[in-house]
Amino acid sequence: MHAWGLSDVGNVRAQNQDAFRIDRISDTALLAVVCDGMGGAKSGNVASRLAGEVFSEEVLRSFRSDATREETEQMFLSAAKLANISVYEHSQISEAYSGMGTTLVSCLVYEKGALILNVGDSRAY
């Protein structure tokens, strides 16, 4: 399985607030995550990077190839909740981060199929 990612600032914004990660979990499992910081809010680039890192690290830590489909879905949801909590807590550190936010889209491809998670208005195709 091969994967790659690319991000572009686009024609409207001066700063790219996208962050992505691709992590090979094993020879048969791959995790891809894309976060798009909220462009109208402060520190969207910080939120997207943090959410992607926390989400990915939690999936990498928690993934078990012998887990049931339901257990894997719960693990995926728990990783998203942890990423959300991390972004919220970071937004409380200083005024510079107040109100920051991000979307999160992730796909986990593994032996038993694939899971897609979508938080916010970004989409997976």
mmCIF file of C-alpha atoms in Angstrom:
data_model
loop_
_atom_site.group_PDB
_atom_site.id
_atom_site.type_symbol
_atom_site.label_atom_id
_atom_site.label_comp_id
_atom_site.label_asym_id
_atom_site.label_seq_id
_atom_site.Cartn_x
_atom_site.Cartn_y
_atom_site.Cartn_z
ATOM 1 C CA MET A 1 0.000 0.000 0.000
ATOM 2 C CA HIS A 2 1.339 3.411 -0.986
ATOM 3 C CA ALA A 3 0.158 6.780 0.303
ATOM 4 C CA TRP A 4 1.253 10.389 -0.062
ATOM 5 C CA GLY A 5 -0.084 13.802 0.839
ATOM 6 C CA LEU A 6 0.085 17.320 -0.495
ATOM 7 C CA SER A 7 -1.348 20.592 0.767
ATOM 8 C CA ASP A 8 -1.693 23.964 -0.911
ATOM 9 C CA VAL A 9 -2.556 27.358 0.592
ATOM 10 C CA GLY A 10 -5.033 28.031 -2.234
ATOM 11 C CA ASN A 11 -6.011 31.371 -3.772
ATOM 12 C CA VAL A 12 -7.775 33.028 -0.830
ATOM 13 C CA ARG A 13 -5.666 32.701 2.322
ATOM 14 C CA ALA A 14 -2.120 33.874 2.955
ATOM 15 C CA GLN A 15 -1.376 31.099 5.474
ATOM 16 C CA ASN A 16 -1.802 27.360 5.014
ATOM 17 C CA GLN A 17 -3.646 26.018 8.045
ATOM 18 C CA ASP A 18 -3.735 22.414 6.832
ATOM 19 C CA ALA A 19 -1.872 19.603 8.522
ATOM 20 C CA PHE A 20 -1.696 15.980 7.497
ATOM 21 C CA ARG A 21 -0.044 12.785 8.600
ATOM 22 C CA ILE A 22 0.321 9.392 7.042
ATOM 23 C CA ASP A 23 1.410 6.636 9.391
ATOM 24 C CA ARG A 24 2.102 3.045 8.445
ATOM 25 C CA ILE A 25 0.911 1.022 11.419
ATOM 26 C CA SER A 26 2.007 -2.332 9.959
ATOM 27 C CA ASP A 27 2.455 -4.001 6.586
ATOM 28 C CA THR A 28 -1.333 -4.238 6.339
ATOM 29 C CA ALA A 29 -2.532 -1.133 8.197
ATOM 30 C CA LEU A 30 -2.251 2.543 7.294
ATOM 31 C CA LEU A 31 -3.608 5.691 8.940
ATOM 32 C CA ALA A 32 -4.118 8.973 7.083
ATOM 33 C CA VAL A 33 -5.262 12.183 8.800
ATOM 34 C CA VAL A 34 -6.027 15.630 7.394
ATOM 35 C CA CYS A 35 -6.879 18.605 9.596
ATOM 36 C CA ASP A 36 -7.896 22.007 8.243
ATOM 37 C CA GLY A 37 -7.590 24.850 10.733
ATOM 38 C CA MET A 38 -10.500 27.265 10.882
ATOM 39 C CA GLY A 39 -9.269 30.111 8.703
ATOM 40 C CA GLY A 40 -11.414 32.773 10.311
ATOM 41 C CA ALA A 41 -10.259 31.890 13.809
ATOM 42 C CA LYS A 42 -6.936 32.504 15.527
ATOM 43 C CA SER A 43 -4.190 29.890 15.400
ATOM 44 C CA GLY A 44 -5.940 27.459 13.049
ATOM 45 C CA ASN A 45 -2.517 26.205 12.007
ATOM 46 C CA VAL A 46 -1.722 25.347 15.640
ATOM 47 C CA ALA A 47 -5.088 23.616 16.103
ATOM 48 C CA SER A 48 -4.734 21.520 12.951
ATOM 49 C CA ARG A 49 -1.187 20.399 13.783
ATOM 50 C CA LEU A 50 -2.086 19.566 17.390
ATOM 51 C CA ALA A 51 -5.274 17.676 16.504
ATOM 52 C CA GLY A 52 -3.507 15.618 13.851
ATOM 53 C CA GLU A 53 -0.631 14.745 16.147
ATOM 54 C CA VAL A 54 -2.787 13.815 19.141
ATOM 55 C CA PHE A 55 -5.242 11.815 17.039
ATOM 56 C CA SER A 56 -2.536 9.913 15.169
ATOM 57 C CA GLU A 57 -0.432 9.173 18.231
ATOM 58 C CA GLU A 58 -3.490 7.837 20.081
ATOM 59 C CA VAL A 59 -4.452 5.570 17.172
ATOM 60 C CA LEU A 60 -0.861 4.335 16.853
ATOM 61 C CA ARG A 61 -0.759 3.655 20.593
ATOM 62 C CA SER A 62 -4.172 1.960 20.782
ATOM 63 C CA PHE A 63 -4.563 0.057 17.504
ATOM 64 C CA ARG A 64 -4.788 -3.710 17.846
ATOM 65 C CA SER A 65 -5.036 -5.901 14.768
ATOM 66 C CA ASP A 66 -6.957 -8.512 16.765
ATOM 67 C CA ALA A 67 -9.628 -6.025 17.941
ATOM 68 C CA THR A 68 -13.206 -6.412 16.776
ATOM 69 C CA ARG A 69 -14.641 -3.923 14.300
ATOM 70 C CA GLU A 70 -16.655 -2.340 17.124
ATOM 71 C CA GLU A 71 -13.568 -2.017 19.339
ATOM 72 C CA THR A 72 -11.654 -0.389 16.487
ATOM 73 C CA GLU A 73 -14.501 2.058 15.877
ATOM 74 C CA GLN A 74 -14.542 2.960 19.581
ATOM 75 C CA MET A 75 -10.762 3.444 19.552
ATOM 76 C CA PHE A 76 -11.116 5.775 16.552
ATOM 77 C CA LEU A 77 -13.828 7.808 18.293
ATOM 78 C CA SER A 78 -11.799 7.974 21.512
ATOM 79 C CA ALA A 79 -8.800 9.301 19.572
ATOM 80 C CA ALA A 80 -11.009 12.027 18.060
ATOM 81 C CA LYS A 81 -12.336 12.986 21.493
ATOM 82 C CA LEU A 82 -8.795 13.184 22.865
ATOM 83 C CA ALA A 83 -7.734 15.403 19.954
ATOM 84 C CA ASN A 84 -10.729 17.666 20.587
ATOM 85 C CA ILE A 85 -9.964 17.943 24.292
ATOM 86 C CA SER A 86 -6.319 18.733 23.515
ATOM 87 C CA VAL A 87 -7.236 21.534 21.102
ATOM 88 C CA TYR A 88 -9.757 22.983 23.561
ATOM 89 C CA GLU A 89 -7.314 22.878 26.486
ATOM 90 C CA HIS A 90 -4.604 24.482 24.343
ATOM 91 C CA SER A 91 -7.059 27.231 23.374
ATOM 92 C CA GLN A 92 -7.310 28.155 27.046
ATOM 93 C CA ILE A 93 -3.559 28.779 27.458
ATOM 94 C CA SER A 94 -3.489 32.326 26.121
ATOM 95 C CA GLU A 95 -5.480 34.891 24.169
ATOM 96 C CA ALA A 96 -3.413 34.064 21.072
ATOM 97 C CA TYR A 97 -5.050 30.606 20.980
ATOM 98 C CA SER A 98 -8.533 31.578 22.133
ATOM 99 C CA GLY A 99 -11.208 30.243 19.803
ATOM 100 C CA MET A 100 -8.867 28.175 17.661
ATOM 101 C CA GLY A 101 -10.330 25.141 15.941
ATOM 102 C CA THR A 102 -9.919 22.632 13.160
ATOM 103 C CA THR A 103 -11.666 19.974 11.152
ATOM 104 C CA LEU A 104 -10.380 16.404 11.147
ATOM 105 C CA VAL A 105 -10.785 13.698 8.523
ATOM 106 C CA SER A 106 -9.127 10.336 8.906
ATOM 107 C CA CYS A 107 -9.034 6.982 7.196
ATOM 108 C CA LEU A 108 -7.757 3.789 8.722
ATOM 109 C CA VAL A 109 -7.205 0.975 6.245
ATOM 110 C CA TYR A 110 -6.493 -2.394 7.836
ATOM 111 C CA GLU A 111 -7.047 -6.133 7.486
ATOM 112 C CA LYS A 112 -10.754 -5.984 8.340
ATOM 113 C CA GLY A 113 -11.621 -3.075 6.043
ATOM 114 C CA ALA A 114 -11.514 0.676 6.349
ATOM 115 C CA LEU A 115 -12.876 3.297 8.721
ATOM 116 C CA ILE A 116 -13.453 6.933 7.817
ATOM 117 C CA LEU A 117 -13.949 9.572 10.478
ATOM 118 C CA ASN A 118 -15.157 13.087 9.728
ATOM 119 C CA VAL A 119 -15.301 15.951 12.226
ATOM 120 C CA GLY A 120 -16.376 19.324 10.862
ATOM 121 C CA ASP A 121 -17.035 20.383 7.302
ATOM 122 C CA SER A 122 -14.034 18.722 5.625
ATOM 123 C CA ARG A 123 -14.776 15.596 3.616
ATOM 124 C CA ALA A 124 -13.168 12.341 2.537
ATOM 125 C CA TYR A 125 -13.627 11.133 -1.028
#
